[in-house]
mmCIF file with all atom_site columns, C-alpha atoms in Angstrom:
data_model
loop_
_atom_site.group_PDB
_atom_site.id
_atom_site.type_symbol
_atom_site.label_atom_id
_atom_site.label_alt_id
_atom_site.label_comp_id
_atom_site.label_asym_id
_atom_site.label_entity_id
_atom_site.label_seq_id
_atom_site.pdbx_PDB_ins_code
_atom_site.Cartn_x
_atom_site.Cartn_y
_atom_site.Cartn_z
_atom_site.occupancy
_atom_site.B_iso_or_equiv
_atom_site.pdbx_formal_charge
_atom_site.auth_seq_id
_atom_site.auth_comp_id
_atom_site.auth_asym_id
_atom_site.auth_atom_id
_atom_site.pdbx_PDB_model_num
ATOM 1   C CA . UNK M 1 1   ? -44.985 27.906 2.816   1.00 57.00 ? 20  UNK M CA 1
ATOM 2   C CA . UNK M 1 2   ? -48.181 25.847 2.808   1.00 65.00 ? 21  UNK M CA 1
ATOM 3   C CA . UNK M 1 3   ? -50.259 26.682 -0.281  1.00 74.00 ? 22  UNK M CA 1
ATOM 4   C CA . UNK M 1 4   ? -53.563 25.192 0.861   1.00 89.00 ? 23  UNK M CA 1
ATOM 5   C CA . UNK M 1 5   ? -54.693 24.947 4.476   1.00 95.00 ? 24  UNK M CA 1
ATOM 6   C CA . UNK M 1 6   ? -57.758 22.911 5.383   1.00 95.00 ? 25  UNK M CA 1
ATOM 7   C CA . UNK M 1 7   ? -57.111 22.936 9.115   1.00 95.00 ? 26  UNK M CA 1
ATOM 8   C CA . UNK M 1 8   ? -54.460 24.763 11.132  1.00 97.00 ? 27  UNK M CA 1
ATOM 9   C CA . UNK M 1 9   ? -52.351 22.957 13.704  1.00 97.00 ? 28  UNK M CA 1
ATOM 10  C CA . UNK M 1 10  ? -50.762 25.210 16.346  1.00 98.00 ? 29  UNK M CA 1
ATOM 11  C CA . UNK M 1 11  ? -50.290 23.010 19.454  1.00 97.00 ? 30  UNK M CA 1
ATOM 12  C CA . UNK M 1 12  ? -48.493 25.722 21.472  1.00 96.00 ? 31  UNK M CA 1
ATOM 13  C CA . UNK M 1 13  ? -51.646 27.854 21.281  1.00 98.00 ? 32  UNK M CA 1
ATOM 14  C CA . UNK M 1 14  ? -54.963 27.028 22.914  1.00 98.00 ? 33  UNK M CA 1
ATOM 15  C CA . UNK M 1 15  ? -57.555 26.177 20.273  1.00 98.00 ? 34  UNK M CA 1
ATOM 16  C CA . UNK M 1 16  ? -60.861 27.800 21.235  1.00 97.00 ? 35  UNK M CA 1
ATOM 17  C CA . UNK M 1 17  ? -62.977 26.901 18.231  1.00 95.00 ? 36  UNK M CA 1
ATOM 18  C CA . UNK M 1 18  ? -63.055 25.727 14.643  1.00 93.00 ? 37  UNK M CA 1
ATOM 19  C CA . UNK M 1 19  ? -65.738 27.437 12.617  1.00 90.00 ? 38  UNK M CA 1
ATOM 20  C CA . UNK M 1 20  ? -66.904 26.814 9.094   1.00 89.00 ? 39  UNK M CA 1
ATOM 21  C CA . UNK M 1 21  ? -63.886 28.664 7.697   1.00 93.00 ? 40  UNK M CA 1
ATOM 22  C CA . UNK M 1 22  ? -61.766 30.027 10.521  1.00 95.00 ? 41  UNK M CA 1
ATOM 23  C CA . UNK M 1 23  ? -59.863 28.571 13.443  1.00 97.00 ? 42  UNK M CA 1
ATOM 24  C CA . UNK M 1 24  ? -59.690 30.613 16.637  1.00 98.00 ? 43  UNK M CA 1
ATOM 25  C CA . UNK M 1 25  ? -56.805 30.454 19.122  1.00 98.00 ? 44  UNK M CA 1
ATOM 26  C CA . UNK M 1 26  ? -56.050 32.132 22.418  1.00 98.00 ? 45  UNK M CA 1
ATOM 27  C CA . UNK M 1 27  ? -52.697 33.935 22.359  1.00 98.00 ? 46  UNK M CA 1
ATOM 28  C CA . UNK M 1 28  ? -52.861 35.531 25.812  1.00 97.00 ? 47  UNK M CA 1
ATOM 29  C CA . UNK M 1 29  ? -55.458 37.101 28.097  1.00 96.00 ? 48  UNK M CA 1
ATOM 30  C CA . UNK M 1 30  ? -55.778 40.153 25.863  1.00 97.00 ? 49  UNK M CA 1
ATOM 31  C CA . UNK M 1 31  ? -55.456 38.790 22.315  1.00 98.00 ? 50  UNK M CA 1
ATOM 32  C CA . UNK M 1 32  ? -56.779 36.077 20.049  1.00 98.00 ? 51  UNK M CA 1
ATOM 33  C CA . UNK M 1 33  ? -55.604 34.705 16.704  1.00 98.00 ? 52  UNK M CA 1
ATOM 34  C CA . UNK M 1 34  ? -58.041 34.354 13.803  1.00 98.00 ? 53  UNK M CA 1
ATOM 35  C CA . UNK M 1 35  ? -56.837 31.921 11.130  1.00 98.00 ? 54  UNK M CA 1
ATOM 36  C CA . UNK M 1 36  ? -58.733 31.945 7.831   1.00 97.00 ? 55  UNK M CA 1
ATOM 37  C CA . UNK M 1 37  ? -58.382 28.450 6.362   1.00 97.00 ? 56  UNK M CA 1
ATOM 38  C CA . UNK M 1 38  ? -59.234 27.398 2.826   1.00 96.00 ? 57  UNK M CA 1
ATOM 39  C CA . UNK M 1 39  ? -62.319 25.455 3.916   1.00 94.00 ? 58  UNK M CA 1
ATOM 40  C CA . UNK M 1 40  ? -65.548 26.180 2.083   1.00 91.00 ? 59  UNK M CA 1
ATOM 41  C CA . UNK M 1 41  ? -69.095 25.665 3.276   1.00 86.00 ? 60  UNK M CA 1
ATOM 42  C CA . UNK M 1 42  ? -72.619 25.910 1.940   1.00 82.00 ? 61  UNK M CA 1
ATOM 43  C CA . UNK M 1 43  ? -75.752 25.994 4.086   1.00 74.00 ? 62  UNK M CA 1
ATOM 44  C CA . UNK M 1 44  ? -73.616 25.274 7.161   1.00 74.00 ? 63  UNK M CA 1
ATOM 45  C CA . UNK M 1 45  ? -72.082 22.143 5.603   1.00 84.00 ? 64  UNK M CA 1
ATOM 46  C CA . UNK M 1 46  ? -68.269 22.108 5.377   1.00 88.00 ? 65  UNK M CA 1
ATOM 47  C CA . UNK M 1 47  ? -66.993 20.657 2.113   1.00 89.00 ? 66  UNK M CA 1
ATOM 48  C CA . UNK M 1 48  ? -64.118 18.189 2.057   1.00 89.00 ? 67  UNK M CA 1
ATOM 49  C CA . UNK M 1 49  ? -62.145 19.974 -0.663  1.00 90.00 ? 68  UNK M CA 1
ATOM 50  C CA . UNK M 1 50  ? -60.648 23.400 0.128   1.00 93.00 ? 69  UNK M CA 1
ATOM 51  C CA . UNK M 1 51  ? -60.009 26.239 -2.312  1.00 93.00 ? 70  UNK M CA 1
ATOM 52  C CA . UNK M 1 52  ? -56.316 27.027 -2.250  1.00 94.00 ? 71  UNK M CA 1
ATOM 53  C CA . UNK M 1 53  ? -55.597 30.599 -1.136  1.00 94.00 ? 72  UNK M CA 1
ATOM 54  C CA . UNK M 1 54  ? -59.194 31.409 -0.193  1.00 95.00 ? 73  UNK M CA 1
ATOM 55  C CA . UNK M 1 55  ? -58.281 32.196 3.424   1.00 96.00 ? 74  UNK M CA 1
ATOM 56  C CA . UNK M 1 56  ? -55.601 34.647 2.343   1.00 96.00 ? 75  UNK M CA 1
ATOM 57  C CA . UNK M 1 57  ? -58.024 36.520 0.127   1.00 96.00 ? 76  UNK M CA 1
ATOM 58  C CA . UNK M 1 58  ? -60.619 36.704 2.912   1.00 96.00 ? 77  UNK M CA 1
ATOM 59  C CA . UNK M 1 59  ? -57.950 38.082 5.248   1.00 97.00 ? 78  UNK M CA 1
ATOM 60  C CA . UNK M 1 60  ? -56.910 40.761 2.759   1.00 97.00 ? 79  UNK M CA 1
ATOM 61  C CA . UNK M 1 61  ? -60.523 41.813 2.218   1.00 97.00 ? 80  UNK M CA 1
ATOM 62  C CA . UNK M 1 62  ? -61.114 42.200 5.958   1.00 97.00 ? 81  UNK M CA 1
ATOM 63  C CA . UNK M 1 63  ? -57.872 44.178 6.344   1.00 98.00 ? 82  UNK M CA 1
ATOM 64  C CA . UNK M 1 64  ? -58.965 46.600 3.641   1.00 98.00 ? 83  UNK M CA 1
ATOM 65  C CA . UNK M 1 65  ? -62.408 47.205 5.114   1.00 98.00 ? 84  UNK M CA 1
ATOM 66  C CA . UNK M 1 66  ? -61.163 47.508 8.690   1.00 98.00 ? 85  UNK M CA 1
ATOM 67  C CA . UNK M 1 67  ? -58.866 50.305 7.517   1.00 98.00 ? 86  UNK M CA 1
ATOM 68  C CA . UNK M 1 68  ? -61.441 51.946 5.232   1.00 98.00 ? 87  UNK M CA 1
ATOM 69  C CA . UNK M 1 69  ? -64.138 52.038 7.915   1.00 98.00 ? 88  UNK M CA 1
ATOM 70  C CA . UNK M 1 70  ? -61.965 52.871 10.926  1.00 98.00 ? 89  UNK M CA 1
ATOM 71  C CA . UNK M 1 71  ? -63.242 56.451 11.075  1.00 98.00 ? 90  UNK M CA 1
ATOM 72  C CA . UNK M 1 72  ? -66.735 55.195 11.922  1.00 98.00 ? 91  UNK M CA 1
ATOM 73  C CA . UNK M 1 73  ? -65.987 52.724 14.712  1.00 98.00 ? 92  UNK M CA 1
ATOM 74  C CA . UNK M 1 74  ? -62.834 51.130 16.184  1.00 98.00 ? 93  UNK M CA 1
ATOM 75  C CA . UNK M 1 75  ? -62.143 47.508 15.255  1.00 98.00 ? 94  UNK M CA 1
ATOM 76  C CA . UNK M 1 76  ? -60.416 44.631 16.988  1.00 98.00 ? 95  UNK M CA 1
ATOM 77  C CA . UNK M 1 77  ? -57.454 44.257 14.633  1.00 98.00 ? 96  UNK M CA 1
ATOM 78  C CA . UNK M 1 78  ? -54.036 44.484 16.298  1.00 98.00 ? 97  UNK M CA 1
ATOM 79  C CA . UNK M 1 79  ? -51.915 43.358 13.344  1.00 98.00 ? 98  UNK M CA 1
ATOM 80  C CA . UNK M 1 80  ? -51.964 41.119 10.300  1.00 98.00 ? 99  UNK M CA 1
ATOM 81  C CA . UNK M 1 81  ? -48.161 41.169 10.056  1.00 98.00 ? 100 UNK M CA 1
ATOM 82  C CA . UNK M 1 82  ? -46.834 37.910 11.433  1.00 97.00 ? 101 UNK M CA 1
ATOM 83  C CA . UNK M 1 83  ? -43.496 39.594 12.156  1.00 97.00 ? 102 UNK M CA 1
ATOM 84  C CA . UNK M 1 84  ? -45.332 41.793 14.680  1.00 98.00 ? 103 UNK M CA 1
ATOM 85  C CA . UNK M 1 85  ? -47.026 38.849 16.367  1.00 98.00 ? 104 UNK M CA 1
ATOM 86  C CA . UNK M 1 86  ? -45.745 37.033 19.482  1.00 98.00 ? 105 UNK M CA 1
ATOM 87  C CA . UNK M 1 87  ? -43.087 34.344 19.080  1.00 97.00 ? 106 UNK M CA 1
ATOM 88  C CA . UNK M 1 88  ? -45.624 31.684 20.001  1.00 97.00 ? 107 UNK M CA 1
ATOM 89  C CA . UNK M 1 89  ? -47.493 32.589 16.797  1.00 98.00 ? 108 UNK M CA 1
ATOM 90  C CA . UNK M 1 90  ? -44.467 33.211 14.572  1.00 98.00 ? 109 UNK M CA 1
ATOM 91  C CA . UNK M 1 91  ? -43.270 29.618 14.979  1.00 98.00 ? 110 UNK M CA 1
ATOM 92  C CA . UNK M 1 92  ? -46.204 28.575 12.769  1.00 98.00 ? 111 UNK M CA 1
ATOM 93  C CA . UNK M 1 93  ? -45.318 31.031 10.009  1.00 97.00 ? 112 UNK M CA 1
ATOM 94  C CA . UNK M 1 94  ? -45.555 28.396 7.262   1.00 95.00 ? 113 UNK M CA 1
ATOM 95  C CA . UNK M 1 95  ? -49.220 27.858 8.088   1.00 96.00 ? 114 UNK M CA 1
ATOM 96  C CA . UNK M 1 96  ? -50.246 31.341 9.129   1.00 97.00 ? 115 UNK M CA 1
ATOM 97  C CA . UNK M 1 97  ? -48.477 33.783 6.825   1.00 96.00 ? 116 UNK M CA 1
ATOM 98  C CA . UNK M 1 98  ? -51.038 35.961 5.055   1.00 96.00 ? 117 UNK M CA 1
ATOM 99  C CA . UNK M 1 99  ? -54.103 34.312 6.554   1.00 97.00 ? 118 UNK M CA 1
ATOM 100 C CA . UNK M 1 100 ? -54.022 35.344 10.214  1.00 98.00 ? 119 UNK M CA 1
ATOM 101 C CA . UNK M 1 101 ? -55.197 38.300 12.270  1.00 98.00 ? 120 UNK M CA 1
ATOM 102 C CA . UNK M 1 102 ? -54.058 39.075 15.797  1.00 98.00 ? 121 UNK M CA 1
ATOM 103 C CA . UNK M 1 103 ? -57.059 40.714 17.431  1.00 98.00 ? 122 UNK M CA 1
ATOM 104 C CA . UNK M 1 104 ? -58.130 42.246 20.720  1.00 98.00 ? 123 UNK M CA 1
ATOM 105 C CA . UNK M 1 105 ? -60.173 40.096 23.049  1.00 97.00 ? 124 UNK M CA 1
ATOM 106 C CA . UNK M 1 106 ? -63.614 41.626 23.655  1.00 98.00 ? 125 UNK M CA 1
ATOM 107 C CA . UNK M 1 107 ? -67.035 40.620 24.936  1.00 97.00 ? 126 UNK M CA 1
ATOM 108 C CA . UNK M 1 108 ? -68.970 39.572 21.852  1.00 97.00 ? 127 UNK M CA 1
ATOM 109 C CA . UNK M 1 109 ? -72.519 40.857 21.517  1.00 97.00 ? 128 UNK M CA 1
ATOM 110 C CA . UNK M 1 110 ? -74.922 37.921 20.986  1.00 96.00 ? 129 UNK M CA 1
ATOM 111 C CA . UNK M 1 111 ? -76.577 39.395 17.896  1.00 97.00 ? 130 UNK M CA 1
ATOM 112 C CA . UNK M 1 112 ? -75.575 39.833 14.283  1.00 96.00 ? 131 UNK M CA 1
ATOM 113 C CA . UNK M 1 113 ? -76.031 43.257 12.714  1.00 97.00 ? 132 UNK M CA 1
ATOM 114 C CA . UNK M 1 114 ? -77.390 42.667 9.234   1.00 96.00 ? 133 UNK M CA 1
ATOM 115 C CA . UNK M 1 115 ? -77.909 45.670 6.995   1.00 98.00 ? 134 UNK M CA 1
ATOM 116 C CA . UNK M 1 116 ? -79.894 45.377 3.782   1.00 97.00 ? 135 UNK M CA 1
ATOM 117 C CA . UNK M 1 117 ? -79.677 47.869 0.959   1.00 98.00 ? 136 UNK M CA 1
ATOM 118 C CA . UNK M 1 118 ? -81.687 45.717 -1.458  1.00 98.00 ? 137 UNK M CA 1
ATOM 119 C CA . UNK M 1 119 ? -84.558 43.317 -0.889  1.00 97.00 ? 138 UNK M CA 1
ATOM 120 C CA . UNK M 1 120 ? -83.384 39.791 -1.612  1.00 95.00 ? 139 UNK M CA 1
ATOM 121 C CA . UNK M 1 121 ? -82.810 36.420 0.036   1.00 91.00 ? 140 UNK M CA 1
ATOM 122 C CA . UNK M 1 122 ? -84.685 35.736 3.264   1.00 90.00 ? 141 UNK M CA 1
ATOM 123 C CA . UNK M 1 123 ? -85.848 39.348 3.323   1.00 93.00 ? 142 UNK M CA 1
ATOM 124 C CA . UNK M 1 124 ? -87.581 38.946 -0.023  1.00 95.00 ? 143 UNK M CA 1
ATOM 125 C CA . UNK M 1 125 ? -89.173 35.691 1.114   1.00 94.00 ? 144 UNK M CA 1
ATOM 126 C CA . UNK M 1 126 ? -90.671 37.357 4.198   1.00 94.00 ? 145 UNK M CA 1
ATOM 127 C CA . UNK M 1 127 ? -91.762 40.412 2.220   1.00 96.00 ? 146 UNK M CA 1
ATOM 128 C CA . UNK M 1 128 ? -93.699 38.234 -0.230  1.00 96.00 ? 147 UNK M CA 1
ATOM 129 C CA . UNK M 1 129 ? -95.572 36.667 2.660   1.00 95.00 ? 148 UNK M CA 1
ATOM 130 C CA . UNK M 1 130 ? -96.238 39.669 4.898   1.00 95.00 ? 149 UNK M CA 1
ATOM 131 C CA . UNK M 1 131 ? -94.914 42.866 3.347   1.00 95.00 ? 150 UNK M CA 1
ATOM 132 C CA . UNK M 1 132 ? -92.259 43.074 6.072   1.00 93.00 ? 151 UNK M CA 1
ATOM 133 C CA . UNK M 1 133 ? -88.605 42.262 6.690   1.00 94.00 ? 152 UNK M CA 1
ATOM 134 C CA . UNK M 1 134 ? -87.810 41.246 10.264  1.00 91.00 ? 153 UNK M CA 1
ATOM 135 C CA . UNK M 1 135 ? -91.263 42.510 11.137  1.00 92.00 ? 154 UNK M CA 1
ATOM 136 C CA . UNK M 1 136 ? -90.492 45.972 9.735   1.00 94.00 ? 155 UNK M CA 1
ATOM 137 C CA . UNK M 1 137 ? -93.184 47.181 7.332   1.00 94.00 ? 156 UNK M CA 1
ATOM 138 C CA . UNK M 1 138 ? -91.980 48.170 3.868   1.00 95.00 ? 157 UNK M CA 1
ATOM 139 C CA . UNK M 1 139 ? -93.695 49.954 0.965   1.00 94.00 ? 158 UNK M CA 1
ATOM 140 C CA . UNK M 1 140 ? -95.983 47.838 -1.180  1.00 95.00 ? 159 UNK M CA 1
ATOM 141 C CA . UNK M 1 141 ? -95.032 46.782 -4.690  1.00 96.00 ? 160 UNK M CA 1
ATOM 142 C CA . UNK M 1 142 ? -91.304 46.232 -4.240  1.00 96.00 ? 161 UNK M CA 1
ATOM 143 C CA . UNK M 1 143 ? -89.682 43.855 -6.716  1.00 97.00 ? 162 UNK M CA 1
ATOM 144 C CA . UNK M 1 144 ? -87.095 41.213 -5.951  1.00 96.00 ? 163 UNK M CA 1
ATOM 145 C CA . UNK M 1 145 ? -83.574 42.679 -5.615  1.00 96.00 ? 164 UNK M CA 1
ATOM 146 C CA . UNK M 1 146 ? -84.918 46.236 -5.773  1.00 97.00 ? 165 UNK M CA 1
ATOM 147 C CA . UNK M 1 147 ? -82.959 48.892 -3.924  1.00 97.00 ? 166 UNK M CA 1
ATOM 148 C CA . UNK M 1 148 ? -84.653 49.860 -0.679  1.00 96.00 ? 167 UNK M CA 1
ATOM 149 C CA . UNK M 1 149 ? -85.563 53.493 0.052   1.00 94.00 ? 168 UNK M CA 1
ATOM 150 C CA . UNK M 1 150 ? -82.869 53.466 2.741   1.00 95.00 ? 169 UNK M CA 1
ATOM 151 C CA . UNK M 1 151 ? -80.536 50.840 4.262   1.00 97.00 ? 170 UNK M CA 1
ATOM 152 C CA . UNK M 1 152 ? -82.425 48.686 6.725   1.00 97.00 ? 171 UNK M CA 1
ATOM 153 C CA . UNK M 1 153 ? -81.050 47.340 10.023  1.00 97.00 ? 172 UNK M CA 1
ATOM 154 C CA . UNK M 1 154 ? -82.394 43.790 10.344  1.00 96.00 ? 173 UNK M CA 1
ATOM 155 C CA . UNK M 1 155 ? -80.614 41.978 13.180  1.00 96.00 ? 174 UNK M CA 1
ATOM 156 C CA . UNK M 1 156 ? -80.517 38.259 13.814  1.00 94.00 ? 175 UNK M CA 1
ATOM 157 C CA . UNK M 1 157 ? -79.663 35.966 16.677  1.00 92.00 ? 176 UNK M CA 1
ATOM 158 C CA . UNK M 1 158 ? -76.166 34.509 16.791  1.00 82.00 ? 177 UNK M CA 1
ATOM 159 C CA . UNK M 1 159 ? -76.687 30.757 16.503  1.00 66.00 ? 178 UNK M CA 1
ATOM 160 C CA . UNK M 1 160 ? -74.358 28.028 17.667  1.00 62.00 ? 179 UNK M CA 1
ATOM 161 C CA . UNK M 1 161 ? -72.422 26.116 15.023  1.00 55.00 ? 180 UNK M CA 1
ATOM 162 C CA . UNK M 1 162 ? -74.735 23.777 13.102  1.00 54.00 ? 181 UNK M CA 1
ATOM 163 C CA . UNK M 1 163 ? -77.820 25.836 13.891  1.00 61.00 ? 182 UNK M CA 1
ATOM 164 C CA . UNK M 1 164 ? -79.354 28.661 11.896  1.00 66.00 ? 183 UNK M CA 1
ATOM 165 C CA . UNK M 1 165 ? -79.505 32.339 12.849  1.00 76.00 ? 184 UNK M CA 1
ATOM 166 C CA . UNK M 1 166 ? -82.995 33.696 13.385  1.00 86.00 ? 185 UNK M CA 1
ATOM 167 C CA . UNK M 1 167 ? -84.034 37.054 11.953  1.00 90.00 ? 186 UNK M CA 1
ATOM 168 C CA . UNK M 1 168 ? -85.469 39.273 14.700  1.00 93.00 ? 187 UNK M CA 1
ATOM 169 C CA . UNK M 1 169 ? -87.146 42.663 14.966  1.00 95.00 ? 188 UNK M CA 1
ATOM 170 C CA . UNK M 1 170 ? -84.901 45.510 16.212  1.00 96.00 ? 189 UNK M CA 1
ATOM 171 C CA . UNK M 1 171 ? -87.078 45.655 19.339  1.00 96.00 ? 190 UNK M CA 1
ATOM 172 C CA . UNK M 1 172 ? -86.049 42.091 20.167  1.00 96.00 ? 191 UNK M CA 1
ATOM 173 C CA . UNK M 1 173 ? -82.398 43.095 19.654  1.00 97.00 ? 192 UNK M CA 1
ATOM 174 C CA . UNK M 1 174 ? -82.919 45.832 22.262  1.00 97.00 ? 193 UNK M CA 1
ATOM 175 C CA . UNK M 1 175 ? -84.313 43.272 24.690  1.00 97.00 ? 194 UNK M CA 1
ATOM 176 C CA . UNK M 1 176 ? -81.207 41.109 24.247  1.00 97.00 ? 195 UNK M CA 1
ATOM 177 C CA . UNK M 1 177 ? -78.425 43.713 24.517  1.00 98.00 ? 196 UNK M CA 1
ATOM 178 C CA . UNK M 1 178 ? -80.222 46.759 25.942  1.00 98.00 ? 197 UNK M CA 1
ATOM 179 C CA . UNK M 1 179 ? -81.852 49.633 24.105  1.00 98.00 ? 198 UNK M CA 1
ATOM 180 C CA . UNK M 1 180 ? -78.921 52.068 24.257  1.00 98.00 ? 199 UNK M CA 1
ATOM 181 C CA . UNK M 1 181 ? -76.464 49.493 22.916  1.00 98.00 ? 200 UNK M CA 1
ATOM 182 C CA . UNK M 1 182 ? -78.927 48.276 20.282  1.00 98.00 ? 201 UNK M CA 1
ATOM 183 C CA . UNK M 1 183 ? -79.495 51.830 19.060  1.00 98.00 ? 202 UNK M CA 1
ATOM 184 C CA . UNK M 1 184 ? -75.725 52.327 18.840  1.00 98.00 ? 203 UNK M CA 1
ATOM 185 C CA . UNK M 1 185 ? -75.241 49.065 16.949  1.00 98.00 ? 204 UNK M CA 1
ATOM 186 C CA . UNK M 1 186 ? -78.011 49.962 14.491  1.00 98.00 ? 205 UNK M CA 1
ATOM 187 C CA . UNK M 1 187 ? -76.631 53.442 13.870  1.00 98.00 ? 206 UNK M CA 1
ATOM 188 C CA . UNK M 1 188 ? -73.050 52.242 13.409  1.00 98.00 ? 207 UNK M CA 1
ATOM 189 C CA . UNK M 1 189 ? -73.969 49.246 11.259  1.00 98.00 ? 208 UNK M CA 1
ATOM 190 C CA . UNK M 1 190 ? -75.999 51.388 8.846   1.00 98.00 ? 209 UNK M CA 1
ATOM 191 C CA . UNK M 1 191 ? -73.163 53.935 8.654   1.00 98.00 ? 210 UNK M CA 1
ATOM 192 C CA . UNK M 1 192 ? -70.660 51.159 7.912   1.00 98.00 ? 211 UNK M CA 1
ATOM 193 C CA . UNK M 1 193 ? -72.857 49.724 5.200   1.00 98.00 ? 212 UNK M CA 1
ATOM 194 C CA . UNK M 1 194 ? -73.510 53.114 3.620   1.00 98.00 ? 213 UNK M CA 1
ATOM 195 C CA . UNK M 1 195 ? -69.831 53.977 3.361   1.00 98.00 ? 214 UNK M CA 1
ATOM 196 C CA . UNK M 1 196 ? -68.871 50.527 2.105   1.00 98.00 ? 215 UNK M CA 1
ATOM 197 C CA . UNK M 1 197 ? -71.703 50.446 -0.446  1.00 98.00 ? 216 UNK M CA 1
ATOM 198 C CA . UNK M 1 198 ? -70.741 53.860 -1.782  1.00 98.00 ? 217 UNK M CA 1
ATOM 199 C CA . UNK M 1 199 ? -67.117 52.785 -2.253  1.00 98.00 ? 218 UNK M CA 1
ATOM 200 C CA . UNK M 1 200 ? -68.086 49.464 -3.828  1.00 98.00 ? 219 UNK M CA 1
ATOM 201 C CA . UNK M 1 201 ? -70.485 51.209 -6.226  1.00 98.00 ? 220 UNK M CA 1
ATOM 202 C CA . UNK M 1 202 ? -67.601 53.379 -7.431  1.00 98.00 ? 221 UNK M CA 1
ATOM 203 C CA . UNK M 1 203 ? -65.914 50.127 -8.479  1.00 97.00 ? 222 UNK M CA 1
ATOM 204 C CA . UNK M 1 204 ? -68.998 48.732 -10.189 1.00 98.00 ? 223 UNK M CA 1
ATOM 205 C CA . UNK M 1 205 ? -69.993 46.426 -7.324  1.00 97.00 ? 224 UNK M CA 1
ATOM 206 C CA . UNK M 1 206 ? -73.378 46.285 -5.573  1.00 97.00 ? 225 UNK M CA 1
ATOM 207 C CA . UNK M 1 207 ? -73.377 45.240 -1.916  1.00 97.00 ? 226 UNK M CA 1
ATOM 208 C CA . UNK M 1 208 ? -76.931 44.000 -1.558  1.00 97.00 ? 227 UNK M CA 1
ATOM 209 C CA . UNK M 1 209 ? -76.580 43.286 2.146   1.00 96.00 ? 228 UNK M CA 1
ATOM 210 C CA . UNK M 1 210 ? -73.963 42.322 4.668   1.00 96.00 ? 229 UNK M CA 1
ATOM 211 C CA . UNK M 1 211 ? -73.459 41.197 8.236   1.00 96.00 ? 230 UNK M CA 1
ATOM 212 C CA . UNK M 1 212 ? -71.409 42.942 10.900  1.00 97.00 ? 231 UNK M CA 1
ATOM 213 C CA . UNK M 1 213 ? -70.486 41.606 14.299  1.00 97.00 ? 232 UNK M CA 1
ATOM 214 C CA . UNK M 1 214 ? -69.629 43.739 17.291  1.00 98.00 ? 233 UNK M CA 1
ATOM 215 C CA . UNK M 1 215 ? -68.024 43.407 20.679  1.00 98.00 ? 234 UNK M CA 1
ATOM 216 C CA . UNK M 1 216 ? -67.406 45.610 23.686  1.00 98.00 ? 235 UNK M CA 1
ATOM 217 C CA . UNK M 1 217 ? -63.951 46.242 25.166  1.00 97.00 ? 236 UNK M CA 1
ATOM 218 C CA . UNK M 1 218 ? -63.066 46.562 28.850  1.00 95.00 ? 237 UNK M CA 1
ATOM 219 C CA . UNK M 1 219 ? -63.857 50.278 28.745  1.00 96.00 ? 238 UNK M CA 1
ATOM 220 C CA . UNK M 1 220 ? -67.324 49.645 27.327  1.00 97.00 ? 239 UNK M CA 1
ATOM 221 C CA . UNK M 1 221 ? -66.486 50.854 23.822  1.00 97.00 ? 240 UNK M CA 1
ATOM 222 C CA . UNK M 1 222 ? -68.205 49.285 20.815  1.00 98.00 ? 241 UNK M CA 1
ATOM 223 C CA . UNK M 1 223 ? -65.832 47.566 18.388  1.00 98.00 ? 242 UNK M CA 1
ATOM 224 C CA . UNK M 1 224 ? -66.249 46.029 14.951  1.00 98.00 ? 243 UNK M CA 1
ATOM 225 C CA . UNK M 1 225 ? -65.030 42.432 15.180  1.00 97.00 ? 244 UNK M CA 1
ATOM 226 C CA . UNK M 1 226 ? -64.890 39.152 13.273  1.00 95.00 ? 245 UNK M CA 1
ATOM 227 C CA . UNK M 1 227 ? -64.554 39.832 9.537   1.00 93.00 ? 246 UNK M CA 1
ATOM 228 C CA . UNK M 1 228 ? -65.742 42.704 7.396   1.00 94.00 ? 247 UNK M CA 1
ATOM 229 C CA . UNK M 1 229 ? -67.604 42.616 4.078   1.00 96.00 ? 248 UNK M CA 1
ATOM 230 C CA . UNK M 1 230 ? -66.167 39.359 2.797   1.00 92.00 ? 249 UNK M CA 1
ATOM 231 C CA . UNK M 1 231 ? -68.222 36.986 0.614   1.00 86.00 ? 250 UNK M CA 1
ATOM 232 C CA . UNK M 1 232 ? -68.640 34.928 3.802   1.00 74.00 ? 251 UNK M CA 1
ATOM 233 C CA . UNK M 1 233 ? -70.315 37.865 5.596   1.00 63.00 ? 252 UNK M CA 1
#
């Protein structure tokens, strides 16, 4: 079995994209294959040296959170067990074992659902300048990394590779995906964050903020997609 994987090579599958960390393949009209490589990136720059086993750890983290949060919203995971995947995938077992997810194909919503429980990062920078985060007014006198009165839904655009996401006001999110869907995304994202943050706190971990991505299946149902609560999210 390959110990470190910088780039997957599965010629029998159609390669759809190579992201900063993951490779995405088409398996059939209903399913895709997410492969978490050992690539690392910083500020959208991919480093030349991978971290052995990183992709496997990311995959395990997502599996845990998909299961833990499944009572709030369905997710796109079909299986992470390569023995349950199609033969076209199993032939690349040496590369894919432990670092691949077979997922449902959905229509991806063109926004990222960021939820902040603490004021830090780009949110803190904006707050210092205007007293807002994503245009949302916050109480005066907050300190950097202070816990917010309640988790805050602060969406962003979903930028193409090499470009940067743009923080947007929830009203702009509603203009992009429709008010009813935006309200659903906001409600679900905050519920996901709240449950995850509570569990993490019981283990001595603070989740300051995180990013969720969502899609819609053929029946119009909202689904949690991509990864879940990894260091990369």
